[in-house]
Amino acid sequence: DEGGEGLVGFTEVQIKLKDINDNAPSFPQGIYYGNVTENGTVGMYVMTIKAQDNDDVDEGTHAKIVYSIEKNAIEEETGLPIFDINPDTGVITTAVCCLDREKTPDYSLQIVATDGGGLKGTGTASIKVKDLNDMPPHFTKDEWFVEVEETDGNILPEAPILTVTVNDDDEINNFQYKIIESSGYGADKFAMIKNNDGTGSLRVVQPLDFEDPMQINGFRFRIQVTDNEGINDTDKYHVDHSWVIVKLKDINDNTPRFRRPHMEAYTSENDEVGKTLVS
């Protein structure tokens, strides 16, 4: 001090650091996942993507993030971008209507986050298009043919006699099969069952008799498939039909018998050997 006594005084000095924009926005997860249902309208919500910026949020616009889509998916028919993003919230919505999962099941977008100083970070939005039951089922054949032996009395075959297949471009199907009994004689002698793999099988549920004049030429009837339970039979968008032809094969299931239970024959004592007496 001025008196030369060597006294010392102290005070506190506070130094406040002023933030500079030295951190670019980043997407910690790298890839973000969302989904949207097909055939939706414009503006449907898809997902929200968020970036972070370690700069001071109270220091100007250093940490204020603006979102944009750098690499968008483009609709082929119109050339328009398929998705839109809110620049302030990062909410992604559809920019066109009627996405078709059967045509394009998923999309990948490159999202850019830009802070107030122009620093940028990129992330990926992976979008899956969710399926709707909007595709009809189709039998893989218009007509199915099977040849089967007649039954031995009332003993019915345990195994199916025919398996049919169906195509449907929807992601998930719950095929239901049945026989149209009014479509042909003898259709009630068969039944359709659903297999675990989605195919359908034809089974014999009543005796088949080759010797029956009504059955000797076999059977022809229609079968039906729907792609879910509770579908109306007249709904052409979810129903398909096909024909089944069943040919009967004869088996040795009848004992021989004489046409006449009693026959008489006469011969003369001098008839030659080998002469036919009766037939």
mmCIF file of N, CA and C in Angstrom, residues 12-64:
data_model
loop_
_atom_site.group_PDB
_atom_site.id
_atom_site.type_symbol
_atom_site.label_atom_id
_atom_site.label_comp_id
_atom_site.label_asym_id
_atom_site.label_seq_id
_atom_site.Cartn_x
_atom_site.Cartn_y
_atom_site.Cartn_z
ATOM 1 N N GLU A 12 -12.746 -10.229 -5.592
ATOM 2 C CA GLU A 12 -13.128 -11.307 -6.512
ATOM 3 C C GLU A 12 -13.371 -10.733 -7.896
ATOM 4 N N VAL A 13 -12.859 -11.412 -8.837
ATOM 5 C CA VAL A 13 -13.055 -11.030 -10.238
ATOM 6 C C VAL A 13 -13.825 -12.152 -10.928
ATOM 7 N N GLN A 14 -14.955 -11.875 -11.473
ATOM 8 C CA GLN A 14 -15.747 -12.863 -12.206
ATOM 9 C C GLN A 14 -15.524 -12.690 -13.703
ATOM 10 N N ILE A 15 -15.182 -13.779 -14.301
ATOM 11 C CA ILE A 15 -14.951 -13.782 -15.756
ATOM 12 C C ILE A 15 -16.040 -14.631 -16.406
ATOM 13 N N LYS A 16 -16.794 -14.042 -17.215
ATOM 14 C CA LYS A 16 -17.872 -14.753 -17.901
ATOM 15 C C LYS A 16 -17.436 -15.090 -19.315
ATOM 16 N N LEU A 17 -17.489 -16.390 -19.597
ATOM 17 C CA LEU A 17 -17.131 -16.830 -20.950
ATOM 18 C C LEU A 17 -18.295 -16.585 -21.897
ATOM 19 N N LYS A 18 -17.964 -16.043 -22.991
ATOM 20 C CA LYS A 18 -18.975 -15.819 -24.014
ATOM 21 C C LYS A 18 -18.908 -16.955 -25.030
ATOM 22 N N ASP A 19 -20.026 -17.602 -25.202
ATOM 23 C CA ASP A 19 -20.078 -18.757 -26.105
ATOM 24 C C ASP A 19 -19.889 -18.316 -27.551
ATOM 25 N N ILE A 20 -19.152 -19.128 -28.247
ATOM 26 C CA ILE A 20 -19.067 -18.950 -29.695
ATOM 27 C C ILE A 20 -19.687 -20.179 -30.349
ATOM 28 N N ASN A 21 -20.027 -20.040 -31.562
ATOM 29 C CA ASN A 21 -20.695 -21.144 -32.261
ATOM 30 C C ASN A 21 -19.638 -22.128 -32.764
ATOM 31 N N ASP A 22 -19.184 -23.000 -31.841
ATOM 32 C CA ASP A 22 -18.133 -23.951 -32.208
ATOM 33 C C ASP A 22 -18.619 -25.398 -32.148
ATOM 34 N N ASN A 23 -19.916 -25.604 -32.011
ATOM 35 C CA ASN A 23 -20.479 -26.960 -32.015
ATOM 36 C C ASN A 23 -21.550 -27.064 -33.095
ATOM 37 N N ALA A 24 -21.363 -28.015 -33.965
ATOM 38 C CA ALA A 24 -22.367 -28.256 -35.006
ATOM 39 C C ALA A 24 -23.485 -29.130 -34.434
ATOM 40 N N PRO A 25 -24.693 -28.996 -34.937
ATOM 41 C CA PRO A 25 -25.777 -29.884 -34.506
ATOM 42 C C PRO A 25 -25.426 -31.336 -34.837
ATOM 43 N N SER A 26 -25.963 -32.250 -34.051
ATOM 44 C CA SER A 26 -25.706 -33.670 -34.304
ATOM 45 C C SER A 26 -26.961 -34.478 -33.987
ATOM 46 N N PHE A 27 -27.035 -35.644 -34.608
ATOM 47 C CA PHE A 27 -28.114 -36.598 -34.348
ATOM 48 C C PHE A 27 -27.499 -37.786 -33.614
ATOM 49 N N PRO A 28 -27.668 -37.870 -32.302
ATOM 50 C CA PRO A 28 -26.976 -38.900 -31.521
ATOM 51 C C PRO A 28 -27.251 -40.328 -31.983
ATOM 52 N N GLN A 29 -28.484 -40.622 -32.413
ATOM 53 C CA GLN A 29 -28.813 -41.989 -32.811
ATOM 54 C C GLN A 29 -28.326 -42.321 -34.217
ATOM 55 N N GLY A 30 -28.083 -41.334 -35.011
ATOM 56 C CA GLY A 30 -27.665 -41.584 -36.390
ATOM 57 C C GLY A 30 -28.836 -41.906 -37.296
ATOM 58 N N ILE A 31 -29.518 -43.014 -36.996
ATOM 59 C CA ILE A 31 -30.684 -43.436 -37.780
ATOM 60 C C ILE A 31 -31.912 -43.415 -36.876
ATOM 61 N N TYR A 32 -32.983 -42.809 -37.367
ATOM 62 C CA TYR A 32 -34.232 -42.713 -36.622
ATOM 63 C C TYR A 32 -35.330 -43.416 -37.423
ATOM 64 N N TYR A 33 -36.193 -44.122 -36.717
ATOM 65 C CA TYR A 33 -37.174 -44.976 -37.393
ATOM 66 C C TYR A 33 -38.598 -44.463 -37.178
ATOM 67 N N GLY A 34 -39.369 -44.493 -38.261
ATOM 68 C CA GLY A 34 -40.769 -44.097 -38.208
ATOM 69 C C GLY A 34 -41.586 -44.940 -39.167
ATOM 70 N N ASN A 35 -42.890 -44.772 -39.138
ATOM 71 C CA ASN A 35 -43.746 -45.514 -40.055
ATOM 72 C C ASN A 35 -44.990 -44.704 -40.380
ATOM 73 N N VAL A 36 -45.602 -45.068 -41.487
ATOM 74 C CA VAL A 36 -46.820 -44.404 -41.939
ATOM 75 C C VAL A 36 -47.663 -45.439 -42.675
ATOM 76 N N THR A 37 -48.963 -45.374 -42.510
ATOM 77 C CA THR A 37 -49.858 -46.324 -43.157
ATOM 78 C C THR A 37 -50.065 -45.952 -44.620
ATOM 79 N N GLU A 38 -50.047 -46.967 -45.494
ATOM 80 C CA GLU A 38 -50.253 -46.706 -46.917
ATOM 81 C C GLU A 38 -51.649 -46.147 -47.177
ATOM 82 N N ASN A 39 -51.776 -45.515 -48.349
ATOM 83 C CA ASN A 39 -53.047 -44.937 -48.818
ATOM 84 C C ASN A 39 -53.547 -43.787 -47.952
ATOM 85 N N GLY A 40 -52.650 -43.170 -47.182
ATOM 86 C CA GLY A 40 -53.055 -42.057 -46.328
ATOM 87 C C GLY A 40 -53.125 -40.742 -47.090
ATOM 88 N N THR A 41 -53.624 -39.719 -46.416
ATOM 89 C CA THR A 41 -53.793 -38.404 -47.023
ATOM 90 C C THR A 41 -52.519 -37.573 -46.884
ATOM 91 N N VAL A 42 -52.495 -36.441 -47.569
ATOM 92 C CA VAL A 42 -51.393 -35.486 -47.426
ATOM 93 C C VAL A 42 -51.374 -34.956 -45.992
ATOM 94 N N GLY A 43 -50.174 -34.817 -45.441
ATOM 95 C CA GLY A 43 -50.035 -34.259 -44.105
ATOM 96 C C GLY A 43 -50.111 -35.268 -42.982
ATOM 97 N N MET A 44 -50.126 -36.561 -43.295
ATOM 98 C CA MET A 44 -50.156 -37.571 -42.237
ATOM 99 C C MET A 44 -48.848 -37.566 -41.455
ATOM 100 N N TYR A 45 -48.959 -37.669 -40.141
ATOM 101 C CA TYR A 45 -47.772 -37.703 -39.284
ATOM 102 C C TYR A 45 -46.993 -38.986 -39.535
ATOM 103 N N VAL A 46 -45.684 -38.842 -39.635
ATOM 104 C CA VAL A 46 -44.802 -39.985 -39.838
ATOM 105 C C VAL A 46 -43.917 -40.208 -38.616
ATOM 106 N N MET A 47 -43.178 -39.177 -38.214
ATOM 107 C CA MET A 47 -42.249 -39.303 -37.102
ATOM 108 C C MET A 47 -41.707 -37.925 -36.738
ATOM 109 N N THR A 48 -41.005 -37.861 -35.611
ATOM 110 C CA THR A 48 -40.295 -36.646 -35.201
ATOM 111 C C THR A 48 -38.824 -36.977 -35.040
ATOM 112 N N ILE A 49 -37.976 -36.149 -35.611
ATOM 113 C CA ILE A 49 -36.536 -36.344 -35.504
ATOM 114 C C ILE A 49 -35.931 -35.131 -34.795
ATOM 115 N N LYS A 50 -35.023 -35.369 -33.859
ATOM 116 C CA LYS A 50 -34.452 -34.296 -33.058
ATOM 117 C C LYS A 50 -32.923 -34.344 -33.098
ATOM 118 N N ALA A 51 -32.342 -33.167 -33.312
ATOM 119 C CA ALA A 51 -30.887 -33.015 -33.227
ATOM 120 C C ALA A 51 -30.547 -32.267 -31.940
ATOM 121 N N GLN A 52 -29.295 -32.336 -31.547
ATOM 122 C CA GLN A 52 -28.847 -31.581 -30.376
ATOM 123 C C GLN A 52 -27.661 -30.698 -30.768
ATOM 124 N N ASP A 53 -27.513 -29.574 -30.026
ATOM 125 C CA ASP A 53 -26.415 -28.637 -30.257
ATOM 126 C C ASP A 53 -25.896 -28.212 -28.889
ATOM 127 N N ASN A 54 -24.611 -28.434 -28.645
ATOM 128 C CA ASN A 54 -24.033 -28.178 -27.325
ATOM 129 C C ASN A 54 -23.693 -26.713 -27.072
ATOM 130 N N ASP A 55 -23.935 -25.858 -28.032
ATOM 131 C CA ASP A 55 -23.720 -24.429 -27.794
ATOM 132 C C ASP A 55 -24.798 -23.886 -26.857
ATOM 133 N N ASP A 56 -24.545 -22.689 -26.318
ATOM 134 C CA ASP A 56 -25.437 -22.067 -25.338
ATOM 135 C C ASP A 56 -26.733 -21.621 -26.014
ATOM 136 N N VAL A 57 -27.854 -22.146 -25.511
ATOM 137 C CA VAL A 57 -29.142 -21.802 -26.110
ATOM 138 C C VAL A 57 -29.515 -20.349 -25.852
ATOM 139 N N ASP A 58 -28.857 -19.727 -24.843
ATOM 140 C CA ASP A 58 -29.167 -18.332 -24.521
ATOM 141 C C ASP A 58 -28.260 -17.351 -25.255
ATOM 142 N N GLU A 59 -27.356 -17.882 -26.038
ATOM 143 C CA GLU A 59 -26.392 -17.035 -26.731
ATOM 144 C C GLU A 59 -26.790 -16.922 -28.194
ATOM 145 N N GLY A 60 -27.617 -15.967 -28.486
ATOM 146 C CA GLY A 60 -28.014 -15.735 -29.873
ATOM 147 C C GLY A 60 -28.726 -16.938 -30.457
ATOM 148 N N THR A 61 -28.368 -17.248 -31.673
ATOM 149 C CA THR A 61 -28.994 -18.381 -32.381
ATOM 150 C C THR A 61 -28.016 -19.527 -32.577
ATOM 151 N N HIS A 62 -26.967 -19.550 -31.734
ATOM 152 C CA HIS A 62 -25.947 -20.592 -31.900
ATOM 153 C C HIS A 62 -26.543 -21.994 -31.815
ATOM 154 N N ALA A 63 -27.521 -22.169 -30.929
ATOM 155 C CA ALA A 63 -28.088 -23.506 -30.736
ATOM 156 C C ALA A 63 -29.503 -23.629 -31.305
ATOM 157 N N LYS A 64 -29.932 -22.634 -32.037
ATOM 158 C CA LYS A 64 -31.261 -22.715 -32.655
ATOM 159 C C LYS A 64 -31.154 -23.548 -33.919
#
